[in-house]
Amino acid sequence: MDRRTLAGGLGGLALVVAAVVVLRAGDAPDTLKKETADGVEVVALQEPVKPSNARAQALDVDALQIAWNGSAPAYEVRWNGNEQLVPGPEVELPNLNSDTQTEVEIRAVSATGRRSEPLKIAATPKDVYNGKWEDQLVGQADRFDGPEALDPRKWRVEAEPECLGLRQFGQSKRIDVDCPMAAFQSNTPIRFGVPASDGATGRAIISVAGAVESSHVRLTLLPDPWQYLKETDAQPKGAVSLDITTQGTRIVADPDLPRTGKQIDLGDAPMTGLVAGVRHRWEMRVLPEAVVALRDGVVVAYEPVAIRDRLVHPRIRIDGGGFLDAFGVGGVPERVVPTEVISLDKDVELPQDVVAAKLVRPDAGQVTVTELPLSAGKVAAQEAQLVVIRKPESRPGTLPRLADRPGGIKTGEPRLHVMHEDGTKPPQPLPGKGRVLITAEVNAIGHRGIELELDGRRIVAMPTNEQGPGVPGRHEFWLDTTKLTPSAHARLKLSVLPADGGEPVIAETVFELG
C-alpha cells in the first residue's frame, strides 16, 4: 500500500514542454534509464569519499561495534561473507566467534548507489570487550533476551501490547519497541549509599539502540510516590532524567532541586546519542553534588544538582521505537517489591496475596497516598490508582506476550521539499520567474530508483543502484518556471521504486506559482 503525505489542494499546473531527453542508460536490466524533462536540471552529486578512522568496541563477547568517520548518505559493510547497508557511520555485528579476528570492510555509498574504496579494520571481540561495568551493580543486570525477559515481579509496562516484540540478535533475542510510546517501570528501587570509588552513591545503567531518526529514550529516577502514576511528558517533582535522542544526551532535573555549582569534565566522544540498530550503554551516575551521564564509559553530560530523596524508582520510556537490551542498578541492595497498579475505572476486588494496598491520587502537581486496610475487600470505582503490593513470592499481573519480529533498521517515509531560488517557500506562492529547487529525501534501503512527476507527467527518472542497492539520500533538481503555467497550483509526486519490483512508496506535495 502506498504511504502518502499530501499538503494543500490539487491543481492544474502542467509542463508546457513535456519532451523527455534520455541522458544515460543503466548498466543492469533492472536499472532505470536516467531521464529528465526539458526545463529540469539535475544537481550533480559528489562521488562517495572513502571513510576514515575505523575503531572497534564490544558490548558482548560475541559481537563487535565498528564506528568510523564520514558524511556519506549511507555505508555498505562487509564481513565474513555478509553484507549490510547502514544509514550512519556505525554498525554492530552479532553472532561472532569471540576468539576469532573478524575482518570488516566499509564503503561509502552515494544517493545513486555508487561505492567508494573500502576502509578496512580487523578486531577480535574478546580483545575489545570490557565487562567491568557490571562490577558496580547490585545483583545481576536484567537481560531483555527472550519471552520471559519482562518478569512481572520486576517490571510494570505501559504500552500497547502489539507494539512490543522480540527481535533476533545473534543466538538470542531482544525486546523490540515499535510504538509512539512505551514505559517500563522497575519494581526494584535504587537506594543511595556511601560513595563508591568513582564517587557515585548510586547508578542506573541501560543498554539500548535507536530505531529511526526520531527515536527518544528517557531513563528517569522517580521519588515516591510518582512511580505509581502513569507516564506523562511533565517532569515529576524531585525527578532527574537521562534524556537520549539521536542528536545527543543530556540530564534533565526538576528545577526545584538544589543547584551545587559542581563542575564535571566531559570526555572526548565522537557521538553522544542513539544510533539506529546499534546498542550503546548509558550510565546515569548519581554523585552527592551532581548527576552524570556516560555513554560507553565516556562522560557526555552532567547536571550540578543534589537529589534529595535517598530512595528512587527507575523508569524507562522509549518514544518512536527502539531496541531494549539490558538494565542494571547500583547502590545499596534493595529487594524487588512485586507491585501492581490498577486503574479504578470499575470496582476491584483486592487479591488474596496482598501485603499492602494504597490509593494514589494526583492533585495539582502533588500526589496523595491513602493506605487501605487489607480487610477492605472490594475497592469502589473512583478517580484514583489502586496500588497493590504482594508477597515476595507472588507473580503479579501479566505482561504483553512478546511475538517474534523481523530485525533490520527501520526507515522513515520519503519527503519532498520545494523552494524558489530567492528563498520563498510554500505555503507562500512562488515567483513565476526564475528557478524552483526540488529536494527529494529518500529514507529507504535497497531501492532501485526514483521517479518524479509534476501534475501526472514524469519529469525525472533516476536510477539509485549504479553499483549496488540504493540507500537513503538527497536528490536535488532545478525546475525552470518559464516552462510552467503561471497562477496555478502544482502537484509533485515522488515514487521510490523497491528493488523487488513491489509497490512504490509515495510522497506528494503541492505548491502555488504566483
Short mmCIF file of C-alpha atoms in Angstrom, two decimals:
data_model
loop_
_atom_site.label_atom_id
_atom_site.label_comp_id
_atom_site.label_asym_id
_atom_site.label_seq_id
_atom_site.Cartn_x
_atom_site.Cartn_y
_atom_site.Cartn_z
CA MET A 1 0.00 0.00 0.00
CA ASP A 2 1.28 3.50 -0.86
CA ARG A 3 2.19 5.65 2.11
CA ARG A 4 1.31 9.24 1.22
CA THR A 5 1.62 12.76 2.58
CA LEU A 6 -0.36 15.47 0.79
CA ALA A 7 -0.14 19.21 1.59
CA GLY A 8 -2.61 21.71 0.17
CA GLY A 9 -5.06 21.33 -2.68
CA LEU A 10 -4.55 19.86 -6.13
CA GLY A 11 -4.49 21.98 -9.24
CA GLY A 12 -3.89 22.07 -12.95
CA LEU A 13 -0.30 23.18 -13.48
CA ALA A 14 1.33 21.38 -16.40
CA LEU A 15 4.58 21.37 -18.29
CA VAL A 16 4.33 23.44 -21.43
CA VAL A 17 7.13 21.41 -22.97
CA ALA A 18 6.95 17.76 -21.98
CA ALA A 19 9.59 16.23 -24.23
CA VAL A 20 11.85 13.80 -22.37
CA VAL A 21 15.56 13.54 -23.13
CA VAL A 22 17.42 10.30 -22.35
CA LEU A 23 20.78 11.15 -20.77
CA ARG A 24 22.20 7.74 -19.91
CA ALA A 25 21.06 4.13 -19.88
CA GLY A 26 21.55 1.97 -16.79
CA ASP A 27 24.13 -0.78 -16.68
CA ALA A 28 21.80 -3.56 -15.49
CA PRO A 29 18.48 -4.81 -16.92
CA ASP A 30 16.55 -3.79 -13.80
CA THR A 31 18.11 -0.32 -13.65
CA LEU A 32 16.06 2.66 -14.80
CA LYS A 33 17.18 4.82 -17.65
CA LYS A 34 18.17 8.22 -16.37
CA GLU A 35 15.71 10.71 -17.89
CA THR A 36 14.89 14.38 -17.34
CA ALA A 37 12.28 16.57 -18.99
CA ASP A 38 13.16 19.80 -20.75
CA GLY A 39 13.44 22.55 -18.14
CA VAL A 40 14.73 20.22 -15.39
CA GLU A 41 18.37 20.23 -14.28
CA VAL A 42 19.83 17.51 -12.01
CA VAL A 43 22.12 18.86 -9.29
CA ALA A 44 25.27 16.77 -9.52
CA LEU A 45 26.18 14.58 -6.54
CA GLN A 46 29.69 14.28 -5.14
CA GLU A 47 31.48 11.00 -5.60
CA PRO A 48 31.44 8.93 -2.38
CA VAL A 49 34.54 9.54 -0.25
CA LYS A 50 36.34 6.62 1.41
CA PRO A 51 35.54 6.54 5.18
CA SER A 52 38.35 7.02 7.71
CA ASN A 53 39.40 6.36 11.32
CA ALA A 54 37.76 2.97 11.92
CA ARG A 55 37.51 1.85 15.57
CA ALA A 56 36.03 -1.17 17.36
CA GLN A 57 34.48 -1.99 20.72
CA ALA A 58 32.17 -4.71 22.08
CA LEU A 59 29.18 -4.80 24.46
CA ASP A 60 29.19 -8.62 24.34
CA VAL A 61 31.99 -11.14 23.88
CA ASP A 62 30.41 -12.38 20.63
CA ALA A 63 29.63 -9.04 18.95
CA LEU A 64 31.56 -6.11 17.51
CA GLN A 65 30.65 -2.45 17.17
CA ILE A 66 32.53 -0.72 14.36
CA ALA A 67 32.45 3.07 14.02
CA TRP A 68 34.19 5.37 11.54
CA ASN A 69 34.26 8.94 10.28
CA GLY A 70 32.38 10.01 7.17
CA SER A 71 29.48 12.08 5.85
CA ALA A 72 28.02 9.83 3.15
CA PRO A 73 24.24 9.19 2.91
CA ALA A 74 24.87 5.54 3.88
CA TYR A 75 27.53 2.83 4.03
CA GLU A 76 27.99 -0.73 2.87
CA VAL A 77 29.62 -3.05 5.43
CA ARG A 78 31.07 -6.46 4.54
CA TRP A 79 32.34 -9.17 6.93
CA ASN A 80 32.61 -12.96 6.95
CA GLY A 81 30.77 -13.21 3.63
CA ASN A 82 27.94 -10.96 4.89
CA GLU A 83 26.85 -7.56 3.59
CA GLN A 84 24.74 -4.85 5.24
CA LEU A 85 23.68 -1.31 4.37
CA VAL A 86 23.56 1.13 7.29
CA PRO A 87 22.36 4.77 7.34
CA GLY A 88 25.14 6.16 9.55
CA PRO A 89 28.85 5.71 10.35
CA GLU A 90 28.37 2.80 12.77
CA VAL A 91 27.33 -0.85 12.72
CA GLU A 92 27.01 -3.74 15.18
CA LEU A 93 27.90 -7.27 14.07
CA PRO A 94 26.44 -10.02 16.31
CA ASN A 95 26.93 -13.78 16.42
CA LEU A 96 30.71 -13.74 16.05
CA ASN A 97 33.34 -16.10 17.44
CA SER A 98 34.76 -14.33 20.49
CA ASP A 99 38.29 -15.70 19.89
CA THR A 100 38.43 -15.14 16.12
CA GLN A 101 39.56 -11.98 14.39
CA THR A 102 36.85 -10.54 12.15
CA GLU A 103 37.86 -8.54 9.09
CA VAL A 104 35.48 -5.75 8.11
CA GLU A 105 35.28 -3.54 5.01
CA ILE A 106 33.31 -0.27 4.94
CA ARG A 107 32.39 1.62 1.75
CA ALA A 108 30.65 4.97 1.49
CA VAL A 109 27.58 4.88 -0.79
CA SER A 110 26.18 7.85 -2.71
CA ALA A 111 22.47 8.55 -3.22
CA THR A 112 22.73 6.95 -6.69
CA GLY A 113 24.33 3.76 -5.38
CA ARG A 114 27.99 4.40 -6.21
CA ARG A 115 30.55 2.85 -3.80
CA SER A 116 33.85 4.26 -2.54
CA GLU A 117 37.10 2.42 -1.99
CA PRO A 118 36.90 0.27 1.19
CA LEU A 119 38.12 1.20 4.65
CA LYS A 120 39.37 -1.97 6.39
CA ILE A 121 39.59 -2.92 10.06
CA ALA A 122 40.13 -6.21 11.89
CA ALA A 123 39.20 -6.92 15.54
CA THR A 124 38.61 -9.83 17.92
CA PRO A 125 35.51 -9.43 20.15
CA LYS A 126 37.10 -10.68 23.40
CA ASP A 127 40.03 -8.25 22.96
CA VAL A 128 37.80 -5.16 22.87
CA TYR A 129 35.14 -6.31 25.37
CA ASN A 130 35.21 -4.80 28.86
CA GLY A 131 32.82 -6.27 31.43
CA LYS A 132 33.88 -4.09 34.36
CA TRP A 133 30.68 -2.02 34.11
CA GLU A 134 28.86 -4.84 35.92
CA ASP A 135 31.20 -4.69 38.93
CA GLN A 136 29.33 -1.68 40.37
CA LEU A 137 25.86 -3.21 40.01
CA VAL A 138 23.69 -4.56 42.80
CA GLY A 139 22.97 -8.12 41.69
CA GLN A 140 22.89 -9.14 38.06
CA ALA A 141 21.76 -6.95 35.21
CA ASP A 142 18.36 -7.62 33.64
CA ARG A 143 18.91 -9.05 30.15
CA PHE A 144 15.92 -8.46 27.90
CA ASP A 145 16.79 -11.53 25.87
CA GLY A 146 13.68 -13.63 25.46
CA PRO A 147 9.93 -14.08 26.02
CA GLU A 148 10.32 -14.16 29.83
CA ALA A 149 12.63 -11.13 29.94
CA LEU A 150 9.91 -8.83 31.29
CA ASP A 151 9.42 -10.57 34.64
CA PRO A 152 6.11 -9.16 36.04
CA ARG A 153 7.60 -9.29 39.55
CA LYS A 154 10.28 -6.85 38.40
CA TRP A 155 8.54 -4.73 35.76
CA ARG A 156 5.29 -2.94 35.02
CA VAL A 157 4.68 -1.99 31.39
CA GLU A 158 2.63 0.85 29.93
CA ALA A 159 2.31 0.24 26.17
CA GLU A 160 0.00 -1.13 23.52
CA PRO A 161 0.64 -4.92 23.61
CA GLU A 162 1.05 -5.30 19.85
CA CYS A 163 3.90 -2.77 19.72
CA LEU A 164 6.29 -4.93 21.77
CA GLY A 165 8.06 -7.87 20.18
CA LEU A 166 11.25 -9.92 20.10
CA ARG A 167 13.96 -9.24 17.54
CA GLN A 168 16.66 -11.78 16.74
CA PHE A 169 20.11 -10.69 17.86
CA GLY A 170 22.83 -13.29 17.41
CA GLN A 171 21.82 -16.53 19.14
CA SER A 172 19.19 -14.85 21.34
CA LYS A 173 16.52 -12.15 21.09
CA ARG A 174 16.00 -8.67 22.47
CA ILE A 175 12.88 -6.60 23.14
CA ASP A 176 11.87 -4.54 20.12
CA VAL A 177 9.68 -1.48 20.75
CA ASP A 178 7.69 -0.23 17.76
CA CYS A 179 5.16 2.31 19.02
CA PRO A 180 4.87 6.02 19.75
CA MET A 181 5.47 5.48 23.48
CA ALA A 182 6.27 2.59 25.83
CA ALA A 183 7.16 2.90 29.52
CA PHE A 184 8.87 0.24 31.65
CA GLN A 185 8.61 0.82 35.41
CA SER A 186 11.07 -1.12 37.53
CA ASN A 187 9.83 -2.63 40.80
CA THR A 188 13.43 -2.64 42.10
CA PRO A 189 14.24 0.70 43.75
CA ILE A 190 17.67 2.33 43.97
CA ARG A 191 18.84 3.27 47.47
CA PHE A 192 21.77 5.64 47.59
CA GLY A 193 24.67 4.67 49.85
CA VAL A 194 28.21 5.80 50.62
CA PRO A 195 30.22 7.00 47.60
CA ALA A 196 31.97 4.27 45.60
CA SER A 197 35.48 4.59 44.14
CA ASP A 198 34.11 6.76 41.32
CA GLY A 199 32.18 8.96 43.78
CA ALA A 200 28.73 7.56 42.92
CA THR A 201 26.19 6.90 45.67
CA GLY A 202 24.00 5.05 43.18
CA ARG A 203 23.59 4.43 39.45
CA ALA A 204 21.29 3.11 36.75
CA ILE A 205 22.64 1.62 33.53
CA ILE A 206 20.74 0.92 30.32
CA SER A 207 21.85 -0.68 27.06
CA VAL A 208 19.63 0.32 24.15
CA ALA A 209 19.63 1.03 20.41
CA GLY A 210 17.61 3.52 18.41
CA ALA A 211 15.15 2.61 15.67
CA VAL A 212 14.70 5.70 13.47
CA GLU A 213 15.91 9.29 13.37
CA SER A 214 13.20 10.35 15.82
CA SER A 215 13.91 7.72 18.50
CA HIS A 216 13.97 9.06 22.06
CA VAL A 217 14.87 7.16 25.25
CA ARG A 218 14.40 8.57 28.74
CA LEU A 219 15.61 6.94 31.96
CA THR A 220 14.04 8.69 34.97
CA LEU A 221 14.71 8.33 38.70
CA LEU A 222 11.31 8.89 40.34
CA PRO A 223 10.86 9.66 44.05
CA ASP A 224 7.96 8.16 45.99
CA PRO A 225 5.07 8.01 45.11
CA TRP A 226 5.46 9.20 41.50
CA GLN A 227 6.40 5.69 40.33
CA TYR A 228 2.77 4.64 40.80
CA LEU A 229 1.43 7.19 38.30
CA LYS A 230 1.18 6.80 34.54
CA GLU A 231 3.89 8.20 32.31
CA THR A 232 3.41 11.81 31.21
CA ASP A 233 5.51 14.40 29.39
CA ALA A 234 5.72 16.52 32.54
CA GLN A 235 8.80 16.11 34.74
CA PRO A 236 7.61 14.91 38.19
CA LYS A 237 8.60 16.73 41.37
CA GLY A 238 12.10 15.80 42.53
CA ALA A 239 12.83 13.63 39.46
CA VAL A 240 16.02 13.51 37.37
CA SER A 241 16.12 12.06 33.84
CA LEU A 242 18.76 10.82 31.44
CA ASP A 243 17.42 12.10 28.12
CA ILE A 244 18.80 10.39 24.99
CA THR A 245 17.98 11.20 21.37
CA THR A 246 19.72 10.61 18.05
CA GLN A 247 21.14 14.13 18.43
CA GLY A 248 22.80 13.63 21.81
CA THR A 249 22.45 13.05 25.56
CA ARG A 250 21.56 15.38 28.42
CA ILE A 251 20.49 15.32 32.07
CA VAL A 252 17.11 16.93 32.84
CA ALA A 253 16.40 17.73 36.51
CA ASP A 254 13.48 19.21 38.43
CA PRO A 255 14.35 22.94 38.61
CA ASP A 256 13.46 22.95 42.32
CA LEU A 257 16.32 20.57 43.16
CA PRO A 258 19.29 22.27 44.90
CA ARG A 259 21.96 23.56 42.49
CA THR A 260 25.52 22.85 43.63
CA GLY A 261 27.77 24.52 41.05
CA LYS A 262 29.76 21.29 40.66
CA GLN A 263 31.93 21.19 37.50
CA ILE A 264 32.48 17.91 35.61
CA ASP A 265 34.91 17.43 32.72
CA LEU A 266 33.34 15.93 29.58
CA GLY A 267 35.12 13.17 27.70
CA ASP A 268 36.08 13.06 24.03
CA ALA A 269 33.16 11.25 22.36
CA PRO A 270 32.66 11.50 18.54
CA MET A 271 28.99 10.62 19.02
CA THR A 272 26.82 11.04 22.12
CA GLY A 273 23.32 9.96 21.06
CA LEU A 274 21.28 6.98 19.90
CA VAL A 275 22.24 5.07 16.78
CA ALA A 276 19.70 3.16 14.67
CA GLY A 277 20.29 -0.58 15.08
CA VAL A 278 23.44 -0.24 17.22
CA ARG A 279 23.39 -0.74 21.00
CA HIS A 280 25.22 1.58 23.36
CA ARG A 281 25.45 1.58 27.14
CA TRP A 282 24.41 4.68 29.08
CA GLU A 283 25.04 5.15 32.78
CA MET A 284 23.22 7.61 34.99
CA ARG A 285 25.74 8.11 37.80
CA VAL A 286 24.46 9.90 40.91
CA LEU A 287 27.11 11.82 42.87
CA PRO A 288 26.46 13.80 46.08
CA GLU A 289 26.68 17.07 44.11
CA ALA A 290 25.82 16.13 40.52
CA VAL A 291 24.17 13.62 38.19
CA VAL A 292 26.46 12.46 35.38
CA ALA A 293 25.68 10.73 32.05
CA LEU A 294 28.18 8.33 30.49
CA ARG A 295 27.99 6.68 27.07
CA ASP A 296 30.13 3.54 26.79
CA GLY A 297 32.15 4.76 29.78
CA VAL A 298 32.74 8.31 28.47
CA VAL A 299 31.20 11.31 30.27
CA VAL A 300 28.89 13.08 27.79
CA ALA A 301 26.65 15.26 30.02
CA TYR A 302 26.01 16.28 33.63
CA GLU A 303 23.77 18.46 35.76
CA PRO A 304 25.05 20.04 39.03
CA VAL A 305 22.10 19.12 41.27
CA ALA A 306 21.72 17.18 44.52
CA ILE A 307 18.96 14.56 44.69
CA ARG A 308 17.08 14.96 47.96
CA ASP A 309 15.45 11.52 48.20
CA ARG A 310 17.54 8.56 49.33
CA LEU A 311 15.29 6.05 47.54
CA VAL A 312 14.24 6.42 43.87
CA HIS A 313 12.46 4.24 41.33
CA PRO A 314 13.86 3.87 37.77
CA ARG A 315 11.55 4.12 34.76
CA ILE A 316 12.49 3.62 31.10
CA ARG A 317 10.49 5.42 28.43
CA ILE A 318 11.00 4.80 24.69
CA ASP A 319 9.41 7.07 22.08
CA GLY A 320 9.45 6.34 18.36
CA GLY A 321 10.82 2.82 18.66
CA GLY A 322 13.96 1.19 19.99
CA PHE A 323 15.82 -1.98 20.86
CA LEU A 324 15.98 -2.73 24.61
CA ASP A 325 18.97 -4.83 25.62
CA ALA A 326 19.95 -4.68 29.33
CA PHE A 327 19.38 -2.75 32.56
CA GLY A 328 21.10 -2.69 35.94
CA VAL A 329 21.28 -0.58 39.11
CA GLY A 330 23.92 0.14 41.74
CA GLY A 331 23.82 1.46 45.30
CA VAL A 332 22.61 -0.25 48.48
CA PRO A 333 20.99 -3.66 47.80
CA GLU A 334 17.18 -3.49 47.75
CA ARG A 335 14.59 -6.23 47.38
CA VAL A 336 12.25 -6.38 44.43
CA VAL A 337 8.79 -5.29 45.57
CA PRO A 338 6.17 -7.11 43.41
CA THR A 339 3.76 -4.27 42.72
CA GLU A 340 0.70 -3.93 40.53
CA VAL A 341 -1.08 -0.67 39.70
CA ILE A 342 -4.76 -0.96 38.79
CA SER A 343 -6.93 1.82 37.35
CA LEU A 344 -10.16 2.16 39.29
CA ASP A 345 -12.46 2.69 36.32
CA LYS A 346 -14.59 -0.07 37.86
CA ASP A 347 -14.91 -1.86 41.23
CA VAL A 348 -11.89 -4.07 42.04
CA GLU A 349 -11.51 -6.95 44.48
CA LEU A 350 -8.26 -6.97 46.49
CA PRO A 351 -6.16 -10.04 45.60
CA GLN A 352 -5.60 -12.73 48.26
CA ASP A 353 -1.80 -12.38 48.39
CA VAL A 354 -1.76 -8.65 49.18
CA VAL A 355 0.52 -7.38 51.96
CA ALA A 356 -0.35 -3.70 51.43
CA ALA A 357 -2.78 -1.63 49.37
CA LYS A 358 -2.88 2.11 48.64
CA LEU A 359 -4.97 4.68 46.84
CA VAL A 360 -2.85 7.16 44.86
CA ARG A 361 -4.33 10.41 43.55
CA PRO A 362 -2.54 13.16 41.58
CA ASP A 363 -3.82 16.62 42.53
CA ALA A 364 -2.49 19.94 41.22
CA GLY A 365 1.11 18.81 40.86
CA GLN A 366 1.06 16.86 44.13
CA VAL A 367 0.32 13.21 44.88
CA THR A 368 -1.70 11.97 47.83
CA VAL A 369 -1.47 8.40 49.14
CA THR A 370 -4.06 6.72 51.34
CA GLU A 371 -3.39 3.36 53.00
CA LEU A 372 -6.22 0.83 52.65
CA PRO A 373 -7.00 -1.86 55.25
CA LEU A 374 -6.47 -5.38 53.87
CA SER A 375 -9.97 -6.20 55.10
CA ALA A 376 -11.41 -3.69 52.63
CA GLY A 377 -12.27 -6.48 50.21
CA LYS A 378 -13.76 -4.58 47.27
CA VAL A 379 -12.49 -1.13 46.28
CA ALA A 380 -15.08 1.10 44.62
CA ALA A 381 -14.51 2.77 41.26
CA GLN A 382 -13.08 6.30 41.61
CA GLU A 383 -10.58 8.82 40.21
CA ALA A 384 -7.50 7.12 41.64
CA GLN A 385 -4.95 4.36 41.12
CA LEU A 386 -5.08 1.23 43.27
CA VAL A 387 -1.56 0.12 44.24
CA VAL A 388 -1.31 -3.50 45.31
CA ILE A 389 1.92 -4.74 46.92
CA ARG A 390 2.10 -8.51 47.02
CA LYS A 391 4.04 -11.18 48.88
CA PRO A 392 7.68 -11.57 47.68
CA GLU A 393 6.95 -14.93 46.05
CA SER A 394 3.91 -13.61 44.17
CA ARG A 395 3.77 -13.13 40.40
CA PRO A 396 1.55 -10.09 39.96
CA GLY A 397 -0.42 -9.38 36.83
CA THR A 398 0.55 -10.29 33.30
CA LEU A 399 2.72 -8.54 30.76
CA PRO A 400 2.26 -8.35 26.98
CA ARG A 401 3.04 -11.52 25.05
CA LEU A 402 6.16 -10.88 23.01
CA ALA A 403 5.86 -12.20 19.47
CA ASP A 404 8.83 -12.65 17.15
CA ARG A 405 9.54 -9.72 14.86
CA PRO A 406 11.94 -9.43 11.91
CA GLY A 407 15.12 -7.47 12.50
CA GLY A 408 16.66 -4.75 10.39
CA ILE A 409 16.83 -0.99 10.70
CA LYS A 410 13.51 0.83 10.43
CA THR A 411 13.45 3.62 7.88
CA GLY A 412 11.23 6.67 7.54
CA GLU A 413 8.97 7.87 4.75
CA PRO A 414 10.27 9.79 1.70
CA ARG A 415 9.84 13.57 1.76
CA LEU A 416 9.56 16.35 -0.81
CA HIS A 417 10.59 19.99 -0.33
CA VAL A 418 10.15 22.94 -2.69
CA MET A 419 11.90 26.33 -2.56
CA HIS A 420 12.32 29.16 -5.09
CA GLU A 421 15.87 30.28 -5.74
CA ASP A 422 15.08 33.59 -3.99
CA GLY A 423 14.28 31.64 -0.77
CA THR A 424 10.46 31.70 -0.98
CA LYS A 425 8.84 28.50 0.31
CA PRO A 426 5.27 27.17 0.38
CA PRO A 427 2.67 27.92 1.58
CA GLN A 428 3.64 31.31 0.10
CA PRO A 429 3.15 31.48 -3.70
CA LEU A 430 6.45 31.04 -5.53
CA PRO A 431 7.56 33.74 -8.02
CA GLY A 432 6.68 32.99 -11.66
CA LYS A 433 10.18 33.78 -12.86
CA GLY A 434 13.47 32.04 -12.13
CA ARG A 435 14.00 28.50 -10.87
CA VAL A 436 12.49 26.23 -8.22
CA LEU A 437 14.68 23.82 -6.24
CA ILE A 438 13.01 20.43 -5.67
CA THR A 439 14.59 18.26 -2.95
CA ALA A 440 13.64 14.58 -2.72
CA GLU A 441 14.68 12.89 0.52
CA VAL A 442 14.71 9.10 0.26
CA ASN A 443 14.98 7.14 3.54
CA ALA A 444 14.54 3.58 2.27
CA ILE A 445 17.30 0.97 1.99
CA GLY A 446 17.52 -1.34 -1.03
CA HIS A 447 15.57 0.58 -3.72
CA ARG A 448 16.42 0.65 -7.44
CA GLY A 449 15.37 4.16 -8.42
CA ILE A 450 13.10 7.17 -8.04
CA GLU A 451 10.61 8.91 -10.30
CA LEU A 452 9.34 12.48 -10.00
CA GLU A 453 6.03 13.57 -11.54
CA LEU A 454 4.58 17.06 -11.99
CA ASP A 455 0.79 17.05 -12.36
CA GLY A 456 0.85 13.47 -13.64
CA ARG A 457 3.72 13.93 -16.12
CA ARG A 458 7.03 12.24 -15.37
CA ILE A 459 9.81 14.82 -15.31
CA VAL A 460 12.62 12.75 -13.72
CA ALA A 461 13.65 9.10 -13.67
CA MET A 462 16.79 8.45 -11.61
CA PRO A 463 18.48 5.07 -11.02
CA THR A 464 19.80 4.63 -7.47
CA ASN A 465 21.53 1.24 -7.80
CA GLU A 466 24.51 2.02 -10.04
CA GLN A 467 26.89 -0.29 -8.14
CA GLY A 468 24.52 -1.98 -5.70
CA PRO A 469 21.23 -1.50 -3.83
CA GLY A 470 20.08 2.07 -3.21
CA VAL A 471 20.45 3.81 0.14
CA PRO A 472 18.93 6.83 1.93
CA GLY A 473 19.98 10.10 0.33
CA ARG A 474 19.01 13.50 -1.06
CA HIS A 475 18.34 14.25 -4.73
CA GLU A 476 18.02 17.86 -5.91
CA PHE A 477 16.58 19.22 -9.16
CA TRP A 478 16.20 22.74 -10.56
CA LEU A 479 12.89 23.39 -12.34
CA ASP A 480 12.68 26.31 -14.80
CA THR A 481 9.45 28.20 -14.02
CA THR A 482 9.24 29.57 -17.58
CA LYS A 483 8.16 26.06 -18.59
CA LEU A 484 5.17 26.24 -16.22
CA THR A 485 1.72 27.77 -16.42
CA PRO A 486 1.56 30.75 -14.01
CA SER A 487 -1.11 31.44 -11.36
CA ALA A 488 -1.91 27.81 -10.65
CA HIS A 489 -1.26 25.04 -8.14
CA ALA A 490 1.21 22.27 -8.91
CA ARG A 491 1.32 18.75 -7.52
CA LEU A 492 4.68 16.98 -7.19
CA LYS A 493 4.79 13.23 -6.67
CA LEU A 494 7.89 11.26 -5.66
CA SER A 495 7.92 7.47 -6.18
CA VAL A 496 10.63 5.30 -4.60
CA LEU A 497 10.85 2.04 -6.56
CA PRO A 498 11.70 -1.06 -4.46
CA ALA A 499 14.39 -3.43 -5.70
CA ASP A 500 11.95 -6.35 -5.61
CA GLY A 501 9.56 -4.71 -8.08
CA GLY A 502 6.88 -4.18 -5.44
CA GLU A 503 4.59 -1.22 -4.99
CA PRO A 504 6.45 2.12 -4.93
CA VAL A 505 6.49 4.25 -1.79
CA ILE A 506 4.96 7.65 -2.47
CA ALA A 507 5.35 11.21 -1.17
CA GLU A 508 3.45 14.21 -2.54
CA THR A 509 3.41 17.95 -2.01
CA VAL A 510 1.66 20.95 -3.57
CA PHE A 511 2.92 24.48 -4.29
CA GLU A 512 1.46 27.58 -5.91
CA LEU A 513 3.13 29.57 -8.68
CA GLY A 514 2.42 33.29 -8.45
#
